[in-house]
mmCIF file of C-alpha atoms and ligand atoms in Angstrom:
data_model
loop_
_atom_site.group_PDB
_atom_site.id
_atom_site.type_symbol
_atom_site.label_atom_id
_atom_site.label_comp_id
_atom_site.label_asym_id
_atom_site.label_seq_id
_atom_site.Cartn_x
_atom_site.Cartn_y
_atom_site.Cartn_z
ATOM 1 C CA MET A 684 -16.584 2.961 -16.566
ATOM 2 C CA ARG A 685 -14.513 1.161 -18.686
ATOM 3 C CA ALA A 686 -15.686 -1.323 -21.025
ATOM 4 C CA LEU A 687 -16.130 -4.800 -20.066
ATOM 5 C CA THR A 688 -16.123 -8.359 -21.779
ATOM 6 C CA GLU A 689 -18.614 -10.908 -21.109
ATOM 7 C CA THR A 690 -15.706 -13.062 -19.604
ATOM 8 C CA ASP A 691 -15.334 -10.040 -17.421
ATOM 9 C CA ILE A 692 -18.927 -9.681 -15.976
ATOM 10 C CA ARG A 693 -19.751 -13.357 -15.711
ATOM 11 C CA GLY A 694 -16.015 -13.693 -13.940
ATOM 12 C CA SER A 695 -17.378 -10.561 -11.143
ATOM 13 C CA PHE A 696 -20.186 -12.069 -9.206
ATOM 14 C CA VAL A 697 -19.554 -12.192 -5.720
ATOM 15 C CA ASN A 698 -23.431 -13.393 -4.461
ATOM 16 C CA ALA A 699 -24.083 -16.359 -6.956
ATOM 17 C CA SER A 700 -23.067 -19.853 -7.560
ATOM 18 C CA ARG A 701 -21.712 -21.041 -11.174
ATOM 19 C CA LYS A 702 -25.273 -22.390 -12.309
ATOM 20 C CA GLU A 703 -26.434 -18.736 -11.596
ATOM 21 C CA ILE A 704 -24.264 -17.331 -13.372
ATOM 22 C CA ALA A 705 -23.654 -19.456 -16.201
ATOM 23 C CA ASP A 706 -28.051 -19.548 -16.372
ATOM 24 C CA LEU A 707 -27.721 -15.496 -16.264
ATOM 25 C CA ALA A 708 -28.672 -14.084 -20.034
ATOM 26 C CA LEU A 709 -27.058 -10.693 -20.742
ATOM 27 C CA PRO A 710 -28.918 -8.072 -22.617
ATOM 28 C CA LEU A 711 -29.138 -8.905 -26.553
ATOM 29 C CA ASP A 712 -27.524 -5.295 -26.964
ATOM 30 C CA PHE A 713 -24.688 -5.444 -24.397
ATOM 31 C CA ALA A 714 -22.485 -5.452 -27.865
ATOM 32 C CA GLU A 715 -23.602 -2.112 -28.203
ATOM 33 C CA THR A 716 -23.292 -0.695 -24.597
ATOM 34 C CA ASP A 717 -21.811 3.157 -24.589
ATOM 35 C CA TRP A 718 -19.230 2.292 -21.602
ATOM 36 C CA ALA A 719 -18.291 6.013 -21.251
ATOM 37 C CA SER A 720 -21.958 7.453 -20.321
ATOM 38 C CA ARG A 721 -22.755 4.345 -17.226
ATOM 39 C CA ASP A 722 -21.357 4.602 -13.422
ATOM 40 C CA PHE A 723 -22.535 0.517 -13.402
ATOM 41 C CA TYR A 724 -23.811 -1.751 -15.742
ATOM 42 C CA GLY A 725 -27.175 -3.145 -14.824
ATOM 43 C CA TRP A 726 -30.020 -5.042 -16.255
ATOM 44 C CA ARG A 727 -33.052 -7.232 -15.980
ATOM 45 C CA ASP A 728 -32.740 -10.793 -17.260
ATOM 46 C CA ARG A 729 -34.734 -11.065 -20.427
ATOM 47 C CA LYS A 730 -34.992 -15.249 -19.451
ATOM 48 C CA ALA A 731 -35.744 -14.836 -15.679
ATOM 49 C CA PRO A 732 -37.422 -11.485 -15.302
ATOM 50 C CA MET A 733 -37.790 -11.443 -11.166
ATOM 51 C CA ARG A 734 -33.687 -12.000 -11.602
ATOM 52 C CA GLY A 735 -31.521 -8.343 -12.659
ATOM 53 C CA ALA A 736 -27.638 -8.236 -12.181
ATOM 54 C CA VAL A 737 -25.599 -4.661 -11.282
ATOM 55 C CA VAL A 738 -22.343 -4.536 -12.165
ATOM 56 C CA VAL A 739 -20.250 -1.786 -10.639
ATOM 57 C CA GLU A 740 -15.892 -0.842 -9.774
ATOM 58 C CA LEU A 741 -15.071 -0.888 -6.811
ATOM 59 C CA GLY A 742 -11.588 0.542 -6.642
ATOM 60 C CA ASP A 743 -10.259 -1.313 -9.166
ATOM 61 C CA ARG A 744 -12.043 -4.613 -8.057
ATOM 62 C CA LEU A 745 -14.878 -5.786 -10.386
ATOM 63 C CA VAL A 746 -18.349 -6.528 -8.416
ATOM 64 C CA GLY A 747 -20.843 -8.131 -9.682
ATOM 65 C CA VAL A 748 -24.291 -8.498 -7.380
ATOM 66 C CA SER A 749 -27.027 -10.848 -8.526
ATOM 67 C CA LEU A 750 -30.606 -9.680 -7.395
ATOM 68 C CA ARG A 751 -33.779 -10.776 -7.264
ATOM 69 C CA ARG A 752 -36.882 -8.782 -7.546
ATOM 70 C CA ALA A 753 -39.009 -8.671 -4.153
ATOM 71 C CA ASP A 754 -43.002 -9.605 -4.470
ATOM 72 C CA ALA A 755 -43.501 -6.325 -2.520
ATOM 73 C CA LYS A 756 -44.793 -3.118 -4.336
ATOM 74 C CA PRO A 757 -43.311 0.165 -3.485
ATOM 75 C CA ARG A 758 -45.806 3.116 -2.763
ATOM 76 C CA THR A 759 -46.825 4.878 -5.464
ATOM 77 C CA ARG A 760 -44.505 7.371 -6.901
ATOM 78 C CA ALA A 761 -41.513 5.701 -5.116
ATOM 79 C CA GLN A 762 -38.186 7.455 -6.016
ATOM 80 C CA CYS A 763 -35.183 5.371 -7.193
ATOM 81 C CA SER A 764 -32.594 5.487 -4.523
ATOM 82 C CA TRP A 765 -29.726 4.886 -7.196
ATOM 83 C CA CYS A 766 -30.243 7.567 -9.728
ATOM 84 C CA GLN A 767 -33.049 9.686 -7.525
ATOM 85 C CA ASP A 768 -35.076 10.871 -10.389
ATOM 86 C CA VAL A 769 -37.747 12.833 -9.834
ATOM 87 C CA GLU A 770 -39.395 12.097 -13.222
ATOM 88 C CA LEU A 771 -42.214 10.261 -11.442
ATOM 89 C CA THR A 772 -44.037 7.849 -14.395
ATOM 90 C CA ARG A 773 -40.676 5.591 -13.747
ATOM 91 C CA GLU A 774 -41.283 1.932 -13.036
ATOM 92 C CA VAL A 775 -39.128 1.586 -9.561
ATOM 93 C CA VAL A 776 -39.298 -1.483 -7.701
ATOM 94 C CA PHE A 777 -37.566 -3.503 -4.995
ATOM 95 C CA TYR A 778 -34.533 -5.809 -5.307
ATOM 96 C CA ALA A 779 -32.910 -8.306 -3.200
ATOM 97 C CA ALA A 780 -29.163 -9.153 -3.372
ATOM 98 C CA LYS A 781 -27.937 -11.759 -1.147
ATOM 99 C CA ARG A 782 -24.930 -10.627 0.895
ATOM 100 C CA ALA A 783 -21.584 -12.781 -0.235
ATOM 101 C CA GLY A 784 -20.206 -15.752 1.644
ATOM 102 C CA ASP A 785 -21.079 -17.000 4.917
ATOM 103 C CA ALA A 786 -24.114 -14.182 5.580
ATOM 104 C CA GLY A 787 -25.803 -14.829 2.275
ATOM 105 C CA ARG A 788 -25.520 -18.487 2.664
ATOM 106 C CA ARG A 789 -27.406 -17.620 6.352
ATOM 107 C CA GLY A 790 -30.017 -15.683 4.046
ATOM 108 C CA ASP A 791 -28.991 -12.086 5.439
ATOM 109 C CA THR A 792 -29.852 -9.861 1.912
ATOM 110 C CA VAL A 793 -29.633 -6.769 0.995
ATOM 111 C CA GLY A 794 -32.402 -4.296 -0.272
ATOM 112 C CA THR A 795 -32.783 -1.445 -2.374
ATOM 113 C CA LEU A 796 -35.534 0.388 -4.124
ATOM 114 C CA VAL A 797 -34.226 1.060 -7.841
ATOM 115 C CA CYS A 798 -35.640 1.758 -11.264
ATOM 116 C CA ALA A 799 -36.892 -1.342 -12.445
ATOM 117 C CA ASP A 800 -34.626 -1.266 -15.526
ATOM 118 C CA PHE A 801 -31.930 0.163 -14.260
ATOM 119 C CA GLY A 802 -32.362 3.444 -16.224
ATOM 120 C CA CYS A 803 -30.207 4.998 -13.805
ATOM 121 C CA PRO A 804 -27.547 6.255 -15.844
ATOM 122 C CA ALA A 805 -29.689 7.470 -18.804
ATOM 123 C CA ASN A 806 -31.627 9.457 -15.880
ATOM 124 C CA VAL A 807 -28.460 11.279 -13.969
ATOM 125 C CA ARG A 808 -27.005 12.345 -17.358
ATOM 126 C CA ARG A 809 -30.201 14.208 -18.780
ATOM 127 C CA ASN A 810 -29.884 17.614 -18.246
ATOM 128 C CA PRO A 811 -31.449 19.144 -15.128
ATOM 129 C CA SER A 812 -34.908 21.461 -15.488
ATOM 130 C CA VAL A 813 -33.573 25.052 -14.218
ATOM 131 C CA ALA A 814 -34.027 25.891 -11.258
ATOM 132 C CA TYR A 815 -33.520 29.631 -10.367
ATOM 133 C CA VAL A 816 -31.297 31.831 -13.041
ATOM 134 C CA GLY A 817 -27.553 31.794 -12.320
ATOM 135 C CA PHE A 818 -27.908 28.211 -12.078
ATOM 136 C CA ASP A 819 -25.042 25.806 -13.104
ATOM 137 C CA VAL A 820 -26.612 22.766 -15.042
ATOM 138 C CA GLU A 821 -23.446 21.456 -15.838
ATOM 139 C CA ALA A 822 -22.682 21.385 -12.180
ATOM 140 C CA ALA A 823 -25.733 19.862 -11.213
ATOM 141 C CA ARG A 824 -25.283 17.246 -13.851
ATOM 142 C CA GLY A 825 -22.389 16.531 -12.658
ATOM 143 C CA ALA A 826 -23.223 16.142 -8.736
ATOM 144 C CA ARG A 827 -26.484 13.575 -9.698
ATOM 145 C CA ILE A 828 -23.251 11.789 -11.659
ATOM 146 C CA GLU A 829 -20.578 11.631 -8.825
ATOM 147 C CA GLY A 830 -23.950 10.303 -6.261
ATOM 148 C CA LEU A 831 -24.697 7.928 -8.606
ATOM 149 C CA ALA A 832 -21.421 6.149 -8.670
ATOM 150 C CA GLU A 833 -21.435 6.515 -4.954
ATOM 151 C CA ARG A 834 -24.437 5.383 -3.934
ATOM 152 C CA VAL A 835 -24.179 2.304 -6.283
ATOM 153 C CA ARG A 836 -20.596 1.251 -4.925
ATOM 154 C CA GLY A 837 -22.013 1.848 -1.603
ATOM 155 C CA PHE A 838 -24.968 -0.233 -2.324
ATOM 156 C CA ALA A 839 -22.157 -3.340 -3.647
ATOM 157 C CA ALA A 840 -20.075 -2.703 -0.465
ATOM 158 C CA SER A 841 -22.192 -3.252 1.399
ATOM 159 C CA VAL A 842 -23.560 -6.491 0.345
ATOM 160 C CA LEU A 843 -19.665 -7.404 0.573
ATOM 161 C CA GLY A 844 -20.012 -6.592 3.913
ATOM 162 C CA GLU A 845 -17.445 -3.741 3.732
HETATM 163 ZN ZN1 ZN B 1971 -32.407 4.997 -11.354
#
């Protein structure tokens, strides 16, 4: 994705109040972000651990979504619905996002099961284990990267009600 500034990020939210956006703490290593190897920017708020946020490009629009971690615990060995990583030691949790606009004000949310640390972009870029002779590692990796981008964009679109 393209490199974002803090202003881009704070200006992108579609489902958060001005106060929520102002209160959001960006990661301390924000300045060192490797944007080229990301499909979205996601983080857990270090000052409010139950809160998280993701920012993704939807066409030429930047969409930021504020998330709240749900109390419900997923079953053990749950799989992240975004990166679908098979590494079972990873912590996967439920996050809920208020829908944008009137739907959100009425209390509508969109839920998703995601890696707790939003490490999905790194997960899909790891080389997959070779499944069989002649297995195309690069193609498999490319398909996982494209799949992740598509699922996160789909999530942002459903928050927007599109
Ligand atoms: Zn993931």
